[in-house]
Short mmCIF file of N, CA and C in Angstrom, two decimals:
data_model
loop_
_atom_site.label_atom_id
_atom_site.label_comp_id
_atom_site.label_asym_id
_atom_site.label_seq_id
_atom_site.Cartn_x
_atom_site.Cartn_y
_atom_site.Cartn_z
N PRO A 1205 58.43 159.92 50.85
CA PRO A 1205 58.01 159.20 49.19
C PRO A 1205 59.73 158.59 48.93
N THR A 1206 60.59 158.62 48.71
CA THR A 1206 61.79 157.98 48.82
C THR A 1206 61.89 156.86 49.50
N LEU A 1207 61.70 156.67 50.54
CA LEU A 1207 62.09 155.76 51.85
C LEU A 1207 61.08 154.85 51.27
N GLY A 1208 59.85 155.20 51.03
CA GLY A 1208 58.54 154.65 50.70
C GLY A 1208 58.92 153.47 49.39
N ILE A 1209 59.78 154.25 48.77
CA ILE A 1209 59.93 153.66 47.17
C ILE A 1209 61.51 153.16 47.63
N ALA A 1210 61.75 153.14 47.80
CA ALA A 1210 63.36 151.96 48.30
C ALA A 1210 62.74 151.08 48.85
N ALA A 1211 61.85 150.91 50.07
CA ALA A 1211 61.77 150.01 51.02
C ALA A 1211 60.38 149.11 49.74
N ALA A 1212 59.47 149.34 49.24
CA ALA A 1212 58.85 148.60 48.12
C ALA A 1212 59.94 147.63 46.95
N GLY A 1213 60.87 148.92 46.81
CA GLY A 1213 61.91 148.26 45.50
C GLY A 1213 62.86 146.66 46.62
N ILE A 1214 63.16 146.91 47.50
CA ILE A 1214 63.73 146.11 48.16
C ILE A 1214 62.94 144.60 48.38
N ALA A 1215 61.63 145.27 49.15
CA ALA A 1215 60.92 144.31 48.71
C ALA A 1215 60.76 143.08 48.01
N VAL A 1216 61.10 143.50 46.43
CA VAL A 1216 61.10 143.06 45.09
C VAL A 1216 61.99 141.97 45.02
N PHE A 1217 63.30 142.79 45.28
CA PHE A 1217 64.40 142.27 45.82
C PHE A 1217 64.36 140.70 46.13
N VAL A 1218 63.88 140.96 47.59
CA VAL A 1218 63.55 140.03 48.41
C VAL A 1218 63.31 138.68 47.67
N SER A 1219 61.96 139.09 46.68
CA SER A 1219 61.57 137.55 46.33
C SER A 1219 61.85 137.63 44.72
N TYR A 1220 63.17 138.40 44.16
CA TYR A 1220 63.24 138.37 43.11
C TYR A 1220 64.72 137.13 43.53
N VAL A 1221 65.23 137.17 44.36
CA VAL A 1221 66.53 136.44 45.22
C VAL A 1221 65.57 135.07 45.16
N ARG A 1222 64.51 135.22 45.84
CA ARG A 1222 64.04 133.96 45.92
C ARG A 1222 63.65 133.12 44.58
N LEU A 1223 63.30 134.08 43.57
CA LEU A 1223 62.95 133.14 42.44
C LEU A 1223 64.03 132.66 41.66
N VAL A 1224 65.28 133.67 41.48
CA VAL A 1224 66.32 133.57 40.99
C VAL A 1224 67.19 131.73 41.54
N GLY A 1225 66.75 131.87 42.49
CA GLY A 1225 67.71 130.97 43.25
C GLY A 1225 66.46 129.10 43.12
N ARG A 1226 65.36 129.70 42.94
CA ARG A 1226 64.99 128.49 43.37
C ARG A 1226 64.97 128.03 41.32
N ALA A 1227 64.96 128.94 40.43
CA ALA A 1227 65.42 128.71 38.96
C ALA A 1227 66.44 128.27 38.66
N ALA A 1228 67.44 128.18 39.64
CA ALA A 1228 68.94 127.97 39.75
C ALA A 1228 69.05 126.70 39.80
N GLY A 1229 68.12 125.89 40.56
CA GLY A 1229 67.83 124.59 41.29
C GLY A 1229 67.63 124.85 42.50
N ALA A 1230 68.37 125.65 43.61
CA ALA A 1230 67.68 125.51 44.80
C ALA A 1230 66.30 125.46 45.92
N PRO A 1231 66.19 125.08 46.33
CA PRO A 1231 64.71 124.88 46.54
C PRO A 1231 64.26 126.58 47.33
N SER A 1232 62.96 126.48 47.84
CA SER A 1232 62.34 127.98 47.43
C SER A 1232 63.03 128.41 49.01
N ASP A 1233 63.61 129.48 49.53
CA ASP A 1233 63.99 129.58 50.29
C ASP A 1233 63.00 131.00 51.30
N PHE A 1234 62.46 130.46 52.26
CA PHE A 1234 61.57 131.97 52.74
C PHE A 1234 62.12 132.19 54.08
N CYS A 1235 63.17 132.01 54.38
CA CYS A 1235 64.02 132.25 55.66
C CYS A 1235 63.62 133.51 55.72
N GLY A 1236 64.31 134.64 56.61
CA GLY A 1236 65.11 135.71 57.20
C GLY A 1236 63.43 136.78 57.68
N PRO A 1237 64.26 137.59 58.47
CA PRO A 1237 63.60 138.39 59.62
C PRO A 1237 62.54 138.83 58.65
N MET A 1238 62.70 139.86 57.66
CA MET A 1238 61.61 140.43 56.53
C MET A 1238 61.63 139.53 55.68
N ASP A 1239 60.37 139.10 55.76
CA ASP A 1239 60.02 138.15 54.27
C ASP A 1239 58.27 138.73 54.50
N LYS A 1240 57.60 138.19 53.53
CA LYS A 1240 56.82 138.97 53.54
C LYS A 1240 55.96 138.99 54.67
N GLY A 1241 55.60 138.32 55.76
CA GLY A 1241 54.87 137.74 56.90
C GLY A 1241 55.35 139.23 57.46
N GLY A 1242 56.94 139.43 57.88
CA GLY A 1242 57.51 140.21 58.48
C GLY A 1242 57.07 141.50 57.93
N ARG A 1243 57.45 141.85 56.59
CA ARG A 1243 57.40 143.54 56.38
C ARG A 1243 55.85 143.89 56.21
N MET A 1244 54.95 142.53 55.95
CA MET A 1244 53.56 143.45 56.57
C MET A 1244 53.31 143.86 57.91
N ILE A 1245 53.76 142.44 58.72
CA ILE A 1245 53.27 143.03 59.85
C ILE A 1245 53.72 144.56 60.73
N THR A 1246 55.61 144.32 60.52
CA THR A 1246 55.85 146.02 60.45
C THR A 1246 55.20 147.13 59.89
N LEU A 1247 54.41 146.98 59.06
CA LEU A 1247 54.43 148.00 58.61
C LEU A 1247 52.68 148.05 58.60
N MET A 1248 52.06 147.10 59.35
CA MET A 1248 50.68 147.13 59.45
C MET A 1248 50.91 147.98 61.34
N LEU A 1249 51.65 147.49 62.37
CA LEU A 1249 51.87 147.95 63.64
C LEU A 1249 52.09 149.10 63.29
N ALA A 1250 52.56 149.94 62.46
CA ALA A 1250 53.04 151.49 62.26
C ALA A 1250 51.88 152.05 61.76
N ALA A 1251 50.78 151.84 61.19
CA ALA A 1251 49.52 152.14 61.26
C ALA A 1251 48.88 152.66 61.39
N LEU A 1252 49.20 151.43 62.52
CA LEU A 1252 47.74 150.82 63.42
C LEU A 1252 48.13 151.89 64.78
N PHE A 1253 49.49 152.31 65.46
CA PHE A 1253 50.10 153.11 65.78
C PHE A 1253 49.88 154.69 66.11
N MET A 1254 50.36 155.23 64.44
CA MET A 1254 49.69 156.06 63.82
C MET A 1254 48.33 156.80 64.02
N GLY A 1255 47.40 155.24 63.72
CA GLY A 1255 45.45 155.81 63.78
C GLY A 1255 45.31 155.62 65.08
N LEU A 1256 45.97 154.83 65.96
CA LEU A 1256 45.08 155.35 67.26
C LEU A 1256 46.36 155.83 68.38
N ALA A 1257 47.52 156.13 68.18
CA ALA A 1257 48.33 156.87 69.53
C ALA A 1257 47.36 158.07 69.19
N PRO A 1258 47.66 158.58 70.58
CA PRO A 1258 47.22 160.52 71.30
C PRO A 1258 48.19 161.08 70.22
N GLU A 1259 47.63 162.08 69.84
CA GLU A 1259 48.58 163.07 68.81
C GLU A 1259 49.61 163.80 69.18
N ASN A 1260 49.88 163.85 70.66
CA ASN A 1260 50.73 164.08 71.67
C ASN A 1260 52.18 162.83 71.50
N TRP A 1261 51.84 162.14 71.06
CA TRP A 1261 52.73 160.93 71.10
C TRP A 1261 53.23 161.46 70.03
N LEU A 1262 52.75 161.51 69.25
CA LEU A 1262 53.25 161.24 67.52
C LEU A 1262 54.02 162.71 67.29
N THR A 1263 54.25 163.74 67.71
CA THR A 1263 54.75 164.62 67.74
C THR A 1263 55.81 165.21 68.64
N ALA A 1264 55.66 164.72 69.58
CA ALA A 1264 56.59 163.96 70.70
C ALA A 1264 57.41 163.01 70.06
N ALA A 1265 57.45 162.12 69.55
CA ALA A 1265 58.34 161.04 68.83
C ALA A 1265 59.27 161.58 67.43
N GLY A 1266 58.83 163.34 67.10
CA GLY A 1266 59.86 163.53 65.56
C GLY A 1266 58.61 164.22 64.57
N GLY A 1267 57.47 163.80 64.87
CA GLY A 1267 56.46 164.74 63.77
C GLY A 1267 55.45 163.17 63.81
N ASN A 1268 54.74 163.60 62.69
CA ASN A 1268 53.48 162.35 62.35
C ASN A 1268 54.01 161.94 61.87
N ALA A 1269 55.03 161.49 61.06
CA ALA A 1269 55.16 160.38 59.85
C ALA A 1269 56.51 159.80 60.98
N ALA A 1270 57.12 160.06 62.12
CA ALA A 1270 58.15 159.15 62.63
C ALA A 1270 57.81 157.50 62.57
N PRO A 1271 56.97 157.08 63.09
CA PRO A 1271 56.28 155.77 63.48
C PRO A 1271 56.76 154.87 61.42
N ALA A 1272 55.73 156.04 60.67
CA ALA A 1272 55.72 155.46 59.35
C ALA A 1272 57.72 155.31 59.25
N THR A 1273 58.49 156.18 58.63
CA THR A 1273 59.61 156.46 58.40
C THR A 1273 60.25 155.54 59.24
N LEU A 1274 60.01 155.23 60.45
CA LEU A 1274 61.20 154.00 61.42
C LEU A 1274 60.75 152.53 60.72
N ALA A 1275 59.96 152.30 60.79
CA ALA A 1275 59.03 151.10 60.32
C ALA A 1275 59.72 150.88 58.67
N LEU A 1276 59.44 151.70 57.67
CA LEU A 1276 60.29 151.73 56.31
C LEU A 1276 61.67 151.94 56.38
N ILE A 1277 62.11 151.82 57.28
CA ILE A 1277 64.50 151.68 57.74
C ILE A 1277 64.30 150.55 58.05
N LEU A 1278 63.04 149.80 58.60
CA LEU A 1278 63.47 148.67 59.61
C LEU A 1278 63.02 147.80 58.57
N VAL A 1279 62.06 148.01 57.73
CA VAL A 1279 61.84 147.23 56.22
C VAL A 1279 62.76 147.03 55.70
N CYS A 1280 63.70 148.46 55.11
CA CYS A 1280 64.64 148.28 54.05
C CYS A 1280 65.90 147.43 54.46
N VAL A 1281 66.47 148.56 55.73
CA VAL A 1281 67.62 147.13 56.44
C VAL A 1281 67.46 145.75 56.64
N GLY A 1282 66.37 144.98 57.14
CA GLY A 1282 65.37 143.93 56.70
C GLY A 1282 65.91 143.43 55.67
N GLY A 1283 64.83 143.35 55.15
CA GLY A 1283 64.90 143.22 53.55
C GLY A 1283 66.09 142.93 52.87
N LEU A 1284 67.34 144.23 53.63
CA LEU A 1284 68.39 143.87 52.16
C LEU A 1284 69.55 142.32 53.20
N PHE A 1285 68.94 142.35 54.35
CA PHE A 1285 69.46 141.43 54.73
C PHE A 1285 68.95 139.60 54.87
N THR A 1286 67.62 139.92 54.21
CA THR A 1286 67.14 139.02 54.44
C THR A 1286 67.39 138.52 52.89
N ALA A 1287 67.24 139.17 51.73
CA ALA A 1287 68.08 139.13 50.30
C ALA A 1287 69.50 138.65 50.76
N ALA A 1288 70.41 138.66 51.11
CA ALA A 1288 71.74 138.62 51.62
C ALA A 1288 71.33 137.08 51.96
N ARG A 1289 70.72 136.66 53.17
CA ARG A 1289 70.78 135.67 53.61
C ARG A 1289 70.36 134.55 52.94
N ARG A 1290 69.08 135.08 51.98
CA ARG A 1290 69.02 133.78 50.68
C ARG A 1290 69.77 133.86 49.43
N LEU A 1291 69.94 134.68 49.46
CA LEU A 1291 71.33 134.44 48.58
C LEU A 1291 72.74 133.70 48.79
N LEU A 1292 73.00 134.06 49.96
CA LEU A 1292 74.04 133.00 50.43
C LEU A 1292 73.45 131.40 50.72
N ARG A 1293 71.83 131.50 51.08
CA ARG A 1293 71.85 129.65 51.47
C ARG A 1293 71.31 129.04 50.08
N ALA A 1294 71.52 130.06 49.09
CA ALA A 1294 71.15 129.45 47.73
C ALA A 1294 72.52 129.07 47.12
N SER A 1295 73.34 129.71 47.40
CA SER A 1295 74.44 129.88 46.60
C SER A 1295 74.94 128.60 47.69
N ARG A 1296 74.86 128.46 48.52
CA ARG A 1296 75.46 127.00 49.18
C ARG A 1296 75.10 125.90 49.06
N HIS A 1297 73.38 125.36 48.75
CA HIS A 1297 72.91 124.70 48.21
C HIS A 1297 73.31 124.53 46.84
N LEU A 1298 73.58 125.57 46.16
CA LEU A 1298 74.17 125.19 44.44
C LEU A 1298 75.43 124.34 44.60
N ARG A 1299 76.37 125.23 44.83
CA ARG A 1299 77.56 124.68 45.15
C ARG A 1299 78.00 123.30 46.10
N LEU A 1300 77.94 123.16 47.48
CA LEU A 1300 77.63 121.87 47.83
C LEU A 1300 76.59 120.73 47.90
N GLY A 1301 75.16 121.29 47.16
CA GLY A 1301 73.93 120.08 47.21
C GLY A 1301 73.23 119.81 48.96
N GLU A 1302 73.19 120.81 49.53
CA GLU A 1302 72.96 120.91 51.11
C GLU A 1302 71.53 121.19 50.88
#
């Protein structure tokens, strides 16, 4: 549960960075590897894998929740990278007017 809450919080933070940049005068920036579409595809593929894979594949991968854990870690790390990238791009735009 903690990893899921962290992923949800980071997803909100990514959107917040975009909105704050927009409010400050930078254009809306939807760049980054874990934008909304990237997060949705990552979690959808993990859910499909867990639903369709044979049970012995899941237990061999470290338990029934291993694909979900991996997907949530990917969303967290990618989300932080995306937020940092958006923040830097908004900062550059506001400083230099690019």
